[in-house]
mmCIF file of C-alpha atoms in Angstrom:
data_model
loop_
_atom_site.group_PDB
_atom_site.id
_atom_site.type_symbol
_atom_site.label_atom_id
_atom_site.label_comp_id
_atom_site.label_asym_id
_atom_site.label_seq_id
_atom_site.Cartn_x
_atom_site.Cartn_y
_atom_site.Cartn_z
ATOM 1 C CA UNK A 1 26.590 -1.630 34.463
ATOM 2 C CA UNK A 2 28.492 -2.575 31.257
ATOM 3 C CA UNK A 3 27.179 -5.640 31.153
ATOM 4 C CA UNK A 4 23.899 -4.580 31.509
ATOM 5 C CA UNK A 5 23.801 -1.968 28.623
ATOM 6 C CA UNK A 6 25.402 -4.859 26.248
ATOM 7 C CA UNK A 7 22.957 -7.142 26.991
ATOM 8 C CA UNK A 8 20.066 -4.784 26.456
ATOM 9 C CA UNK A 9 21.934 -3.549 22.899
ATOM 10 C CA UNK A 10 21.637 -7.156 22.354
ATOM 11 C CA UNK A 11 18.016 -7.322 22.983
ATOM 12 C CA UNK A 12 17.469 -3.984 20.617
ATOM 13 C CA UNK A 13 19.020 -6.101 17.845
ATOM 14 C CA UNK A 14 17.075 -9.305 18.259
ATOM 15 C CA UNK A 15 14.269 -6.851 18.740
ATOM 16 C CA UNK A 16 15.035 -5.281 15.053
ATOM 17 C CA UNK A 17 15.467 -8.602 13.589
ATOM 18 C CA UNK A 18 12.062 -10.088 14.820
ATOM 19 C CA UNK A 19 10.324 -6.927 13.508
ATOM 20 C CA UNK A 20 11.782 -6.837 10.203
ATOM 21 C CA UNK A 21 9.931 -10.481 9.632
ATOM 22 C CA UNK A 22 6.820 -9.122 10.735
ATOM 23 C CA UNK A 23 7.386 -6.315 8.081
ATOM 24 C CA UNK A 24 8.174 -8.871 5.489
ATOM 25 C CA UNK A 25 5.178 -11.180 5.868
ATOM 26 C CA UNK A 26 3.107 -8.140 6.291
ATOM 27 C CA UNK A 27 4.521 -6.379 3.577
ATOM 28 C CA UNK A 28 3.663 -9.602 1.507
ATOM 29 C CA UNK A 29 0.338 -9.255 2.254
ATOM 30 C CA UNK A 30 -0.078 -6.100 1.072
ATOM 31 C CA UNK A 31 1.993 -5.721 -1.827
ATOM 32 C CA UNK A 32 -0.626 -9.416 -2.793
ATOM 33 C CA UNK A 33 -3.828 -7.652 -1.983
ATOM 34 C CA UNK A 34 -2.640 -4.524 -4.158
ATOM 35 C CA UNK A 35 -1.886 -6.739 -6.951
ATOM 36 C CA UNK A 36 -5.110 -8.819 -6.825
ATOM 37 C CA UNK A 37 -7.007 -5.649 -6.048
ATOM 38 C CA UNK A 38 -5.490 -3.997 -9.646
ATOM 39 C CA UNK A 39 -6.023 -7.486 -11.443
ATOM 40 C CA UNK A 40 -9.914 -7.328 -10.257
ATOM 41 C CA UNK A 41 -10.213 -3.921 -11.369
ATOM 42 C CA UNK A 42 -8.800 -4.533 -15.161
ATOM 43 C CA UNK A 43 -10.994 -7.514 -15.528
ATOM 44 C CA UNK A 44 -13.976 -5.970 -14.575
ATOM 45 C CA UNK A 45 -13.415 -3.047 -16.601
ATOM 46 C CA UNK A 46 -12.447 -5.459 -19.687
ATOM 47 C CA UNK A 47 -14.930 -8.426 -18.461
ATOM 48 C CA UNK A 48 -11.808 -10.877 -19.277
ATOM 49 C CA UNK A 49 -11.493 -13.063 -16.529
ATOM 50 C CA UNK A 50 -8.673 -15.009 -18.371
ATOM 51 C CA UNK A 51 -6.451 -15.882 -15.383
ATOM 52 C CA UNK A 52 -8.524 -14.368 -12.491
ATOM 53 C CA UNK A 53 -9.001 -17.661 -10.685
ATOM 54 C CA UNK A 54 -5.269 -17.944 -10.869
ATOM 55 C CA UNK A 55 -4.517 -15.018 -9.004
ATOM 56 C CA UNK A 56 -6.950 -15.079 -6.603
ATOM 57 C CA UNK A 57 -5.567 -18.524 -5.741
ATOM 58 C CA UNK A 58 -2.064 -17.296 -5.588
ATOM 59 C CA UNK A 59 -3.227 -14.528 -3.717
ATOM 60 C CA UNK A 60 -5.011 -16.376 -0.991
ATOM 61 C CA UNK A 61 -1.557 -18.815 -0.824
ATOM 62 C CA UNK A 62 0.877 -16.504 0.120
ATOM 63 C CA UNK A 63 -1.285 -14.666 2.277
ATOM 64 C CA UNK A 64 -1.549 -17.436 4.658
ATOM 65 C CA UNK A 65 2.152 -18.467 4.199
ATOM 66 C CA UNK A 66 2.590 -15.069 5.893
ATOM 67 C CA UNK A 67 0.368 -15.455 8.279
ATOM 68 C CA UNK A 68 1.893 -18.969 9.456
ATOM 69 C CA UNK A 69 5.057 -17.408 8.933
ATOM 70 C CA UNK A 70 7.766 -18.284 12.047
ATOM 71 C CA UNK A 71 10.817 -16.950 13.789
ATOM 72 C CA UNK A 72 12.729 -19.986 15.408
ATOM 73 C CA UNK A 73 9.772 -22.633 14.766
ATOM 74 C CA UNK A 74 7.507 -19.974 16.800
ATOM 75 C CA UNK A 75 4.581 -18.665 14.817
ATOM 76 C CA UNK A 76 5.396 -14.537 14.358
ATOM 77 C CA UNK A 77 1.451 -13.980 14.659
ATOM 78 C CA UNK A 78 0.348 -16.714 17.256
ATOM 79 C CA UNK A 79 -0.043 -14.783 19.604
ATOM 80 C CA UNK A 80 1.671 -17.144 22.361
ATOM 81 C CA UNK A 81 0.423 -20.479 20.600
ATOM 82 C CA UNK A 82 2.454 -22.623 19.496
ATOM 83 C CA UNK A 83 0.152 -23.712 16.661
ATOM 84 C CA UNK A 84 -0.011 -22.226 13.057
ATOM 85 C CA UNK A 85 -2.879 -19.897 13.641
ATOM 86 C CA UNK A 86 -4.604 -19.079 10.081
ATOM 87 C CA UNK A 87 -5.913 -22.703 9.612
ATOM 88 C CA UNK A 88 -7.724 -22.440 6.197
ATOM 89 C CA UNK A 89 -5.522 -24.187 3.230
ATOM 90 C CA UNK A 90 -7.562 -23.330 0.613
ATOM 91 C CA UNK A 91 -9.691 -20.618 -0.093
ATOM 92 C CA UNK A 92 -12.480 -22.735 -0.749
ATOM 93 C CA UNK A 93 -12.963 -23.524 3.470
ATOM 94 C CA UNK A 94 -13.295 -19.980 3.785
ATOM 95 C CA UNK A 95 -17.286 -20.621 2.145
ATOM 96 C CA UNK A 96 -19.703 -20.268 5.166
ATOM 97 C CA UNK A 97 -16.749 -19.758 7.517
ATOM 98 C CA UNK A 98 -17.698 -17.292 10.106
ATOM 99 C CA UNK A 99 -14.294 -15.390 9.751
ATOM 100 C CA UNK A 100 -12.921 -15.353 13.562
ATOM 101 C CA UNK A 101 -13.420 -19.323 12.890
ATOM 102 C CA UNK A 102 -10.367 -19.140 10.585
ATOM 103 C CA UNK A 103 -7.893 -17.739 13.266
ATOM 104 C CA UNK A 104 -6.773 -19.918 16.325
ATOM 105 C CA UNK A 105 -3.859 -17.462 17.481
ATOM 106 C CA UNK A 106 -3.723 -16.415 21.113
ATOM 107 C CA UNK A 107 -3.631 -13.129 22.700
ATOM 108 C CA UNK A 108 -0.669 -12.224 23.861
ATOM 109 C CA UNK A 109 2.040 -9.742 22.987
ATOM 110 C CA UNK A 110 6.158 -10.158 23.531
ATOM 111 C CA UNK A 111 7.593 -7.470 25.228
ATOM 112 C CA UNK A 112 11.298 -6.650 25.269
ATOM 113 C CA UNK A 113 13.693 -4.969 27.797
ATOM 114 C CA UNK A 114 15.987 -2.451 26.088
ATOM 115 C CA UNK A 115 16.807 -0.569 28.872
ATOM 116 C CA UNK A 116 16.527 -0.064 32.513
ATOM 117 C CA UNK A 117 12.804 -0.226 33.212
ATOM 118 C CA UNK A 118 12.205 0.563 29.848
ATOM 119 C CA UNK A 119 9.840 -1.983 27.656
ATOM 120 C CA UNK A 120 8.837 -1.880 24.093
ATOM 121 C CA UNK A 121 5.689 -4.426 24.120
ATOM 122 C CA UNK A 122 5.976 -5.315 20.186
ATOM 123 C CA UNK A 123 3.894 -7.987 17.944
ATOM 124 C CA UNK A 124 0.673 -8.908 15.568
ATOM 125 C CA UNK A 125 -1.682 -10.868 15.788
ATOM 126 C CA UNK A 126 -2.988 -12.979 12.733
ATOM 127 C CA UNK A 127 -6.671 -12.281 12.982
ATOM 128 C CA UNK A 128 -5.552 -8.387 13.540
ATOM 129 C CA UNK A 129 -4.180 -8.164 10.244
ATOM 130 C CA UNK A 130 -5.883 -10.668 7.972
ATOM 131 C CA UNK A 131 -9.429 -10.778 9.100
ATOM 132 C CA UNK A 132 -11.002 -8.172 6.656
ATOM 133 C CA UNK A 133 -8.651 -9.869 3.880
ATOM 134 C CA UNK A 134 -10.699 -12.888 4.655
ATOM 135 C CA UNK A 135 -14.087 -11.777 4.314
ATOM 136 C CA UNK A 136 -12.931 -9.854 0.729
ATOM 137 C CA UNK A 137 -11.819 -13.576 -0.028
ATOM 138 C CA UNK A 138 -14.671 -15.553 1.441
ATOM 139 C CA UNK A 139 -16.836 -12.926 -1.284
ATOM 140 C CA UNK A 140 -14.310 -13.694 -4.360
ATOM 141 C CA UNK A 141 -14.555 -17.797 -3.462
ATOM 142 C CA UNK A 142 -18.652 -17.540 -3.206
ATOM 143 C CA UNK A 143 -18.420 -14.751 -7.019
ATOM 144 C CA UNK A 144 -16.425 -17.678 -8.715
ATOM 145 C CA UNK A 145 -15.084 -19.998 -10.092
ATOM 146 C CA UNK A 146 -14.334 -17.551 -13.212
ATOM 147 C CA UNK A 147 -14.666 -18.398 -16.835
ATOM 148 C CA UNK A 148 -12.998 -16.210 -19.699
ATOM 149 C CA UNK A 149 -15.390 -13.789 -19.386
ATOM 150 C CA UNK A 150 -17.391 -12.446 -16.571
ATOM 151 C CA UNK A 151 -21.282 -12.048 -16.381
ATOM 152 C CA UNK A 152 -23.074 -9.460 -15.523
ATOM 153 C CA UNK A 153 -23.777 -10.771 -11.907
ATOM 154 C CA UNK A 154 -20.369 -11.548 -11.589
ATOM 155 C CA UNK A 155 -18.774 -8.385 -12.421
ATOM 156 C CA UNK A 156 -21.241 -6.224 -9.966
ATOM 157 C CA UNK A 157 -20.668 -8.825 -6.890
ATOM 158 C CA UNK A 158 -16.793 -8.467 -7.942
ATOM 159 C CA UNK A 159 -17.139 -4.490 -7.311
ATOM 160 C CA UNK A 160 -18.290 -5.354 -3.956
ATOM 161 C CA UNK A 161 -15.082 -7.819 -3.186
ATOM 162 C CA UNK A 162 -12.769 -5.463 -4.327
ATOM 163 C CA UNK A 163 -13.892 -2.652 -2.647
ATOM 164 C CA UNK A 164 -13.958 -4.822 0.530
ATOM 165 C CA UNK A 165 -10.337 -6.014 -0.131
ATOM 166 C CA UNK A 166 -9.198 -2.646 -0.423
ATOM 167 C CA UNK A 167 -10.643 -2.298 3.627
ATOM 168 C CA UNK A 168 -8.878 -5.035 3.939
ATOM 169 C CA UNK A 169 -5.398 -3.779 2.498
ATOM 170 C CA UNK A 170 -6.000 -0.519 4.688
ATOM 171 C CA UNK A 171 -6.363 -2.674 8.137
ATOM 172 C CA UNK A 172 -2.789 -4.480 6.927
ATOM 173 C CA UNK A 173 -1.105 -0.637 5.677
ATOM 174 C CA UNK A 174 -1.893 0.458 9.395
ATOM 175 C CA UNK A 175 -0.474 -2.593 11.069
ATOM 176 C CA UNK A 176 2.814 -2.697 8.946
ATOM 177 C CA UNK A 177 2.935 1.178 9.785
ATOM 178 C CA UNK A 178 2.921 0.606 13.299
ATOM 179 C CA UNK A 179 5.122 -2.167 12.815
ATOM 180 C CA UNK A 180 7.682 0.309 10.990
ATOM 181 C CA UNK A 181 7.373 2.693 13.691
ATOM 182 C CA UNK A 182 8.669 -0.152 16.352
ATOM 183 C CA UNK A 183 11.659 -1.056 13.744
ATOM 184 C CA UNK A 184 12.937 2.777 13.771
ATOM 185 C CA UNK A 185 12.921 3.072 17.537
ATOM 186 C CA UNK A 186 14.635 -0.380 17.844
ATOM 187 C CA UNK A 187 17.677 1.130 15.781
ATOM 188 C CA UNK A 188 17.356 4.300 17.557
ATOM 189 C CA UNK A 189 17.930 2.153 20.462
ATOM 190 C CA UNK A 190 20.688 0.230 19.174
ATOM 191 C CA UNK A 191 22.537 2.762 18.167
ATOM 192 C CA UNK A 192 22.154 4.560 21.604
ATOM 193 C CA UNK A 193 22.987 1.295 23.679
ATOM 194 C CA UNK A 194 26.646 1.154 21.369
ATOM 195 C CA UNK A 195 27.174 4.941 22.428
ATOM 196 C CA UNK A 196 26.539 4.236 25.881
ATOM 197 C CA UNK A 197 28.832 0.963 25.640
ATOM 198 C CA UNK A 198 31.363 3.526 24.683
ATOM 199 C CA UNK A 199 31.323 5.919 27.267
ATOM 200 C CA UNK A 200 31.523 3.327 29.821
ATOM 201 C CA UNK A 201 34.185 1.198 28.086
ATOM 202 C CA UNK A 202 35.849 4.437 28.160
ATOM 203 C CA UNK A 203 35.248 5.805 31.616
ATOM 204 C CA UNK A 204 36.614 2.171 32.671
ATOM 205 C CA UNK A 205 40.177 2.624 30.976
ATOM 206 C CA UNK A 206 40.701 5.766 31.783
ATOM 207 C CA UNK A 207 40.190 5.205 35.358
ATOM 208 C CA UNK A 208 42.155 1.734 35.347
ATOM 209 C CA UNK A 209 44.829 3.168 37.920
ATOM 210 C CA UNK A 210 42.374 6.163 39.751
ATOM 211 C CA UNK A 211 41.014 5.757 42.731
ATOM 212 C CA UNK A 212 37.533 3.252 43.566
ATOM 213 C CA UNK A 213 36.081 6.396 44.777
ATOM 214 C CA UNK A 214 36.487 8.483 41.029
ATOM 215 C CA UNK A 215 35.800 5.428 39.266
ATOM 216 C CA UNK A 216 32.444 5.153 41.280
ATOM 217 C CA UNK A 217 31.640 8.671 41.086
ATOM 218 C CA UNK A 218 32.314 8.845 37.162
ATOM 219 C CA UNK A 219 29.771 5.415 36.704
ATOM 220 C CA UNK A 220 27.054 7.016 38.571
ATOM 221 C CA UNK A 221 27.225 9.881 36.331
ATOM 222 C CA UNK A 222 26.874 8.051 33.228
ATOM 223 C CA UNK A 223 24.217 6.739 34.448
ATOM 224 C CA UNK A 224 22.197 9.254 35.860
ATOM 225 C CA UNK A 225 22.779 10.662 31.947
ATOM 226 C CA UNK A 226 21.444 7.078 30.798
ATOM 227 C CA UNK A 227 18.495 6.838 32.855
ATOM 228 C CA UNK A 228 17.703 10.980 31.535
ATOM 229 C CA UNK A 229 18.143 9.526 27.749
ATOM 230 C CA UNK A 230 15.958 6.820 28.499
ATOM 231 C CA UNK A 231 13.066 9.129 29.936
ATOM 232 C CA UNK A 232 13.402 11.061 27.119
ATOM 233 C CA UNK A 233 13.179 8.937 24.825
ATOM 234 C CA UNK A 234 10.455 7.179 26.359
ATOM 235 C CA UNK A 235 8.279 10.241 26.375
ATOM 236 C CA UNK A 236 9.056 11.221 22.624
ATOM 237 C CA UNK A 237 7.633 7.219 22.154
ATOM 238 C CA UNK A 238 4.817 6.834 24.432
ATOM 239 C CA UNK A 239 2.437 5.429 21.792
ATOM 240 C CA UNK A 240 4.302 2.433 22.038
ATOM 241 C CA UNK A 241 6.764 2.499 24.795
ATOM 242 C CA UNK A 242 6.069 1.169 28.034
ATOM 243 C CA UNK A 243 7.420 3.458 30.300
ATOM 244 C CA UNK A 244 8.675 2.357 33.753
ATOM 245 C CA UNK A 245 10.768 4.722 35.213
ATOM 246 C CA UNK A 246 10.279 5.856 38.437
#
């Protein structure tokens, strides 16, 4: 029973660590989209479009470095493939692209077992979060290239783009807030499996010299408690817990 609670406090931490990458490749995404979003808005309200090409470029870049972005040498959005799976490497190849035709990522989710019969079912998938980025950047790569200032055409097609990039930044918020939601429960996890590590390392030593019977009788107790913390728990989570107690 030891054992068994280690290992899953072990799986809670992996767990944590895998979703803090998906909140820093998301989070990139965002915080890029904001930026380019702002940059958009100044240069339409100035009509200087002095280093707009730049930053939609740069934009675009680390957007799909986040999207191809790995844990281990496996893709964090792939969705079970093993293959990068935002295949666009410029945002030129996004012109005419029908935008599912940019994503190659699979379907399935990871799931991890943090405690007995007790799931969280965790992950992203690429064309979840960054499809409505794309079509806000297949609209800025058919509005440009930009010179130093914008046209009149230009500047109305880029109040289109940007308000389709902020949809786009929305659909990324919402996965990165789901995303944060999984990371707090994995630490609430954590930090329940090193309790209940404690209580049995402790029920252990002090029953060293007792009886097999008391010793018994004390580890079913702790966990009955367990498997009532887990239910719990599991019920105050049920958006995104798979429950399987029975």
């Amino acid at each position: 029973m030891l054992a068994r609670q280690e290992a899953q406090g072990d799986t809670a931490k992996r767990l944590g660590t895998t979703l803090s990458l998906y909140d820093a490749n998301i989070s990139t995404i965002e915080d890029e989209g904001m930026s380019l979003s702002k940059r958009i808005l100044t240069a339409i309200g100035s009509g200087d479009a002095a280093g707009l090409n730049e930053a939609i470029d740069s934009a675009f870049s680390l957007m799909r470095s986040a999207l191809n972005g790995q844990e281990g040498g496996v893709p964090l959005f792939g969705g079970g493939s093993s293959q990068p799976p935002f295949k666009p490497e410029k945002i030129a190849d996004l012109i005419g692209m029908d935008p599912a035709d940019a994503f190659t990522n699979g379907t399935a989710r990871a799931s991890a077992r943090v405690g007995d019969r007790l799931d969280v079912q965790y992950g992203v998938l690429a064309n979840e979060v960054g499809t409505d980025m794309v079509k806000a950047f297949q609209s800025l790569a058919a509005i440009g290239p930009f010179d130093q200032k914008l046209t009149d055409a230009q500047s109305a097609a880029l109040k289109s783009a940007q308000a389709e990039l902020e949809t786009g930044i929305t659909t990324v918020r919402k996965y990165n807030a789901d995303n944060g939601r999984r990371q707090a429960q994995a630490e609430t996890l954590v930090t329940r499996a090193d309790e209940r590590s404690l209580v049995l390392n402790d029920v252990i030593a002090r029953n060293e010299d007792a009886d097999l019977g008391q010793v018994a009788m004390d580890l079913a107790q702790q966990q009955t408690m367990l498997r009532a913390s887990y239910s719990v728990f599991s019920q105050l989570n049920s958006m995104s817990l798979v429950d399987y107690l029975r």
